[in-house]
Amino acid sequence: MRIAKRIMAFRFEIIKKDPSTRARLGRIETDHGSFTTPAFLPVGTQGSVKSLTPEELVEIGVEAILGNTYHLYLRPGYETIGRLGGLHTFIHWNRPILTDSGGFQIFSLGSLRKVSEEGVAFQSHLDGSSHFLTPEKVMEIQRVLGSDIAMVLDECVPYPSPYEYVKVSVARTSSWAKRCLHVRHENDPALFAIVQGGVHRDLREKSVQTLVELGFQGYAIGGLSVGEPKSMMLDVLEWTTPLLPENAPRYLMGVGTPEDMINAVMLGVDFFDCVLPTRNARNGTLFTSSGKISIKQAQYAEDSRPVDETCGCYTCRHYSRAYLRHLYLSKEILSSRLNTVHNLYYYINLLAGIRDAIQRGRLLDFYQLHASCHGSEPQVDCQSG
Amino acid sequence: MRIAKRIMAFRFEIIKKDPSTRARLGRIETDHGSFTTPAFLPVGTQGSVKSLTPEELVEIGVEAILGNTYHLYLRPGYETIGRLGGLHTFIHWNRPILTDSGGFQIFSLGSLRKVSEEGVAFQSHLDGSSHFLTPEKVMEIQRVLGSDIAMVLDECVPYPSPYEYVKVSVARTSSWAKRCLHVRHENDPALFAIVQGGVHRDLREKSVQTLVELGFQGYAIGGLSVGEPKSMMLDVLEWTTPLLPENAPRYLMGVGTPEDMINAVMLGVDFFDCVLPTRNARNGTLFTSSGKISIKQAQYAEDSRPVDETCGCYTCRHYSRAYLRHLYLSKEILSSRLNTVHNLYYYINLLAGIRDAIQRGRLLDFYQLHASCHGSEPQVDCQSG
């Protein structure tokens, strides 16, 4: 196990391209197995995809997950995880793990952080303790965690931000990416760069150009889904993906809704992570083949049907809407579990449908069918996050 | 299914008696299958054994569970559950369910309830709404829930209570038990009476005598584990069980610790329910073969061992104390799940050990071995609840 670890395998293979869009069907191979793309990676913020076991994730069809460096760095600490055999062993997940760099969380801290060319100083949201992360440090942390795919430290700016500030952040993100490359070890995780540039085409282009010249194993598109209009997100993808190398995977960070993902796949994105399905689940919002429903509504009080009669998940096979409503109103822990199983199954199944459509060269048909199904219940807003 | 329901099967069979104690190995048969005794029934207060699925309960070895009439009556309502096919269907549990009568919860409401000969008026802890439960009403509720074993409405007095008040409550409990019998339907659940009488030998004897004369399918011993010293609980059992019919099961309500259960089995008790293992789990207190541990302690921060190296539960097979501590401190939902799996497995396995010892005629040896193992870590208090 430890010997195998020293020869880090990472490979991205494109299996098929959709004839009518930029979508690609592919496979990413890592030391901990492979996952097919387009893919959705559930978020295991603190070393747990909230409420579920690894076996349940596998049963749902999850092939890879994301861990948050910021949270794990603060608690229980990356050195602790390292001494306990790495993140995979610690959390009992032996498939691919992507770790973010902590950048997004740190930049979300607002007044608790201070950025400089050297790195970013911040105070823990847990206990107020002071920390300083640099590009080199986040490489060390992700190395010790034993991640399969590591991300560079980046500066993620909110929307809207002044052009001049976005320009500075793009330059800083490129400079930090270069420093990450400089401290790579032979047995390190695969390293992905992060394209920034807000909603400015020239800055996005500049960001891509610099990062691609440096050369990474994959490219993430960051700084989206931070408050900008949906159409702007699609514009940014429209501009960005053609400039990225064909043979490297493209990762759209923190996105999104089912519709966001379908649109992004058609624009050439290979995988996603997002807390939406898991967080929505805990809040009682469930995805169905005809739109979202809020399980707490009184109309479900005696509804013996499953959440979605077309769904094959554990929750839909065994429980009624009435029971799920009861568990939600009663604040039962099982509510979060059953809802999370359903929502993740919906997401994983959606991505499987997308891959199948690409395989058959029919992604546009899939897109249109999805859009029309979700229009069938007009009271449901499929577009909102 | 519905036709089978009309011929309610209930049978208690004694398989073997321990030669040195009053312990009995037995089996209780119901319409939803059987469970072996001595048994521990986890509590599914609001239609869920907190945090677990029915499949997990079965994997742990749980054969029967308890549901709380008080909670289910208030939310989602027994008529709703009835219209949805009964409690078994509603919660996806097709094995035996015992329902309490609501008496214990109502009497725990303190100033929110008012007892009379007719019944008990109380205000909901959820919304303050006013309700009135009678012996006849709790029979109807448990009938509609589709319980396998129903309990009579009883008056459970706190410890200590004035002798005269306990005397009145014993008379009322007997009178209410009689009224429950009078409204029985042919296809009703098995009906258990509840012996009361506080810590007064003459009142316990009086309670047993009246109830046994009325004749029930089983007898619960109530009003214990309500604050009285442990030795008093054992005294009450010592006095009570010899007066109960040999061929009816004896149920000690709301008890208890592992030690309580072993002692009570030796005094002739057949089964138990208690929130202790599940509630302790959620609070991070875990039972082990050498006593209880509090998983949040700093000593476990980098402890790669399972909770209990002799335990075969899912949690101990896959997770370290360090990870369980991390989940607990991070308030992750998975913490409650993994801890509950472990504690329930401990309880179920303990009862399996007790049954095996009775089968072999060696319960006293089992008792002594258990006591000595739990004395091996003097910093741990095995006796406290």
CSV table of C-alpha atoms in Angstrom, one decimal, chain A residues 45-56 71-72 75-76 79-81 83-84 89-92 282 301-304 314 318-320 322-324 326-327 329-334 336-338, chain B residues 45-56 71-72 75-76 79-81 83-84 89-92 282 301-304 314 318-320 322-324 326-327 329-334 336-338:
chain,number,residue,atom,x,y,z
A,45,THR,CA,-16.2,18.8,4.3
A,46,GLN,CA,-14.9,17.5,7.7
A,47,GLY,CA,-14.0,14.0,6.6
A,48,SER,CA,-17.7,12.8,6.2
A,49,VAL,CA,-20.2,13.3,3.5
A,50,LYS,CA,-22.7,14.4,6.0
A,51,SER,CA,-24.9,11.7,7.4
A,52,LEU,CA,-23.7,8.8,5.1
A,53,THR,CA,-21.2,6.0,5.4
A,54,PRO,CA,-18.7,5.2,2.6
A,55,GLU,CA,-20.6,2.0,1.8
A,56,GLU,CA,-23.8,4.0,1.2
A,71,HIS,CA,-11.7,22.3,7.7
A,72,LEU,CA,-9.4,19.3,8.1
A,75,ARG,CA,-9.7,20.0,13.0
A,76,PRO,CA,-8.5,17.4,13.6
A,79,GLU,CA,-0.6,16.0,10.9
A,80,THR,CA,-3.0,14.0,13.0
A,81,ILE,CA,-4.6,12.6,9.9
A,83,ARG,CA,-0.1,10.0,11.6
A,84,LEU,CA,-3.4,8.0,11.4
A,89,THR,CA,-7.7,5.4,6.1
A,90,PHE,CA,-9.0,7.9,8.6
A,91,ILE,CA,-12.5,8.2,7.0
A,92,HIS,CA,-12.7,4.6,5.6
A,282,ARG,CA,-30.9,18.3,5.3
A,301,ALA,CA,-48.9,14.6,5.5
A,302,GLU,CA,-50.7,11.5,4.3
A,303,ASP,CA,-49.0,11.0,1.0
A,304,SER,CA,-48.1,7.3,0.8
A,314,TYR,CA,-33.1,3.2,-1.0
A,318,HIS,CA,-39.0,1.9,1.3
A,319,TYR,CA,-40.4,5.2,2.6
A,320,SER,CA,-43.4,7.4,1.9
A,322,ALA,CA,-45.6,11.2,4.7
A,323,TYR,CA,-42.9,9.4,6.7
A,324,LEU,CA,-40.1,11.6,5.4
A,326,HIS,CA,-42.8,13.3,9.8
A,327,LEU,CA,-39.1,12.6,10.3
A,329,LEU,CA,-40.7,17.8,11.3
A,330,SER,CA,-39.6,15.6,14.2
A,331,LYS,CA,-36.0,16.6,13.6
A,332,GLU,CA,-35.0,13.0,13.5
A,333,ILE,CA,-31.5,12.2,12.4
A,334,LEU,CA,-32.9,9.6,9.9
A,336,SER,CA,-31.1,13.9,7.0
A,337,ARG,CA,-29.9,10.4,6.0
A,338,LEU,CA,-32.9,9.4,3.9
B,45,THR,CA,-39.6,7.2,20.2
B,46,GLN,CA,-41.1,9.0,17.2
B,47,GLY,CA,-41.1,6.1,14.7
B,48,SER,CA,-37.3,5.9,14.4
B,49,VAL,CA,-34.6,4.3,16.5
B,50,LYS,CA,-32.7,7.5,16.4
B,51,SER,CA,-30.2,7.7,13.5
B,52,LEU,CA,-30.6,4.1,12.3
B,53,THR,CA,-32.4,2.3,9.5
B,54,PRO,CA,-34.4,-0.9,10.1
B,55,GLU,CA,-31.9,-2.8,8.0
B,56,GLU,CA,-29.1,-1.7,10.4
B,71,HIS,CA,-45.1,10.9,20.8
B,72,LEU,CA,-46.8,9.2,17.8
B,75,ARG,CA,-47.1,13.7,15.8
B,76,PRO,CA,-47.9,12.6,13.1
B,79,GLU,CA,-55.1,8.1,12.7
B,80,THR,CA,-52.6,9.3,10.1
B,81,ILE,CA,-50.4,6.3,10.8
B,83,ARG,CA,-54.5,5.5,7.2
B,84,LEU,CA,-50.9,4.9,6.0
B,89,THR,CA,-45.6,0.0,7.2
B,90,PHE,CA,-45.1,3.6,8.1
B,91,ILE,CA,-41.6,3.1,9.6
B,92,HIS,CA,-40.5,0.1,7.3
B,282,ARG,CA,-25.4,10.6,20.8
B,301,ALA,CA,-7.2,12.2,19.5
B,302,GLU,CA,-4.6,10.0,17.8
B,303,ASP,CA,-5.8,6.6,19.0
B,304,SER,CA,-6.0,4.3,15.9
B,314,TYR,CA,-19.6,-2.1,11.9
B,318,HIS,CA,-13.9,0.2,10.2
B,319,TYR,CA,-13.3,3.3,12.4
B,320,SER,CA,-10.7,4.4,14.9
B,322,ALA,CA,-9.6,9.1,16.7
B,323,TYR,CA,-12.1,9.4,13.9
B,324,LEU,CA,-15.1,8.9,16.2
B,326,HIS,CA,-13.3,13.9,15.4
B,327,LEU,CA,-16.8,13.3,14.2
B,329,LEU,CA,-16.3,17.2,18.2
B,330,SER,CA,-17.3,18.3,14.6
B,331,LYS,CA,-21.0,17.6,15.4
B,332,GLU,CA,-21.2,15.3,12.3
B,333,ILE,CA,-24.4,13.3,11.9
B,334,LEU,CA,-22.3,10.2,11.3
B,336,SER,CA,-24.5,9.7,16.2
B,337,ARG,CA,-24.9,6.8,13.7
B,338,LEU,CA,-21.6,5.1,14.3
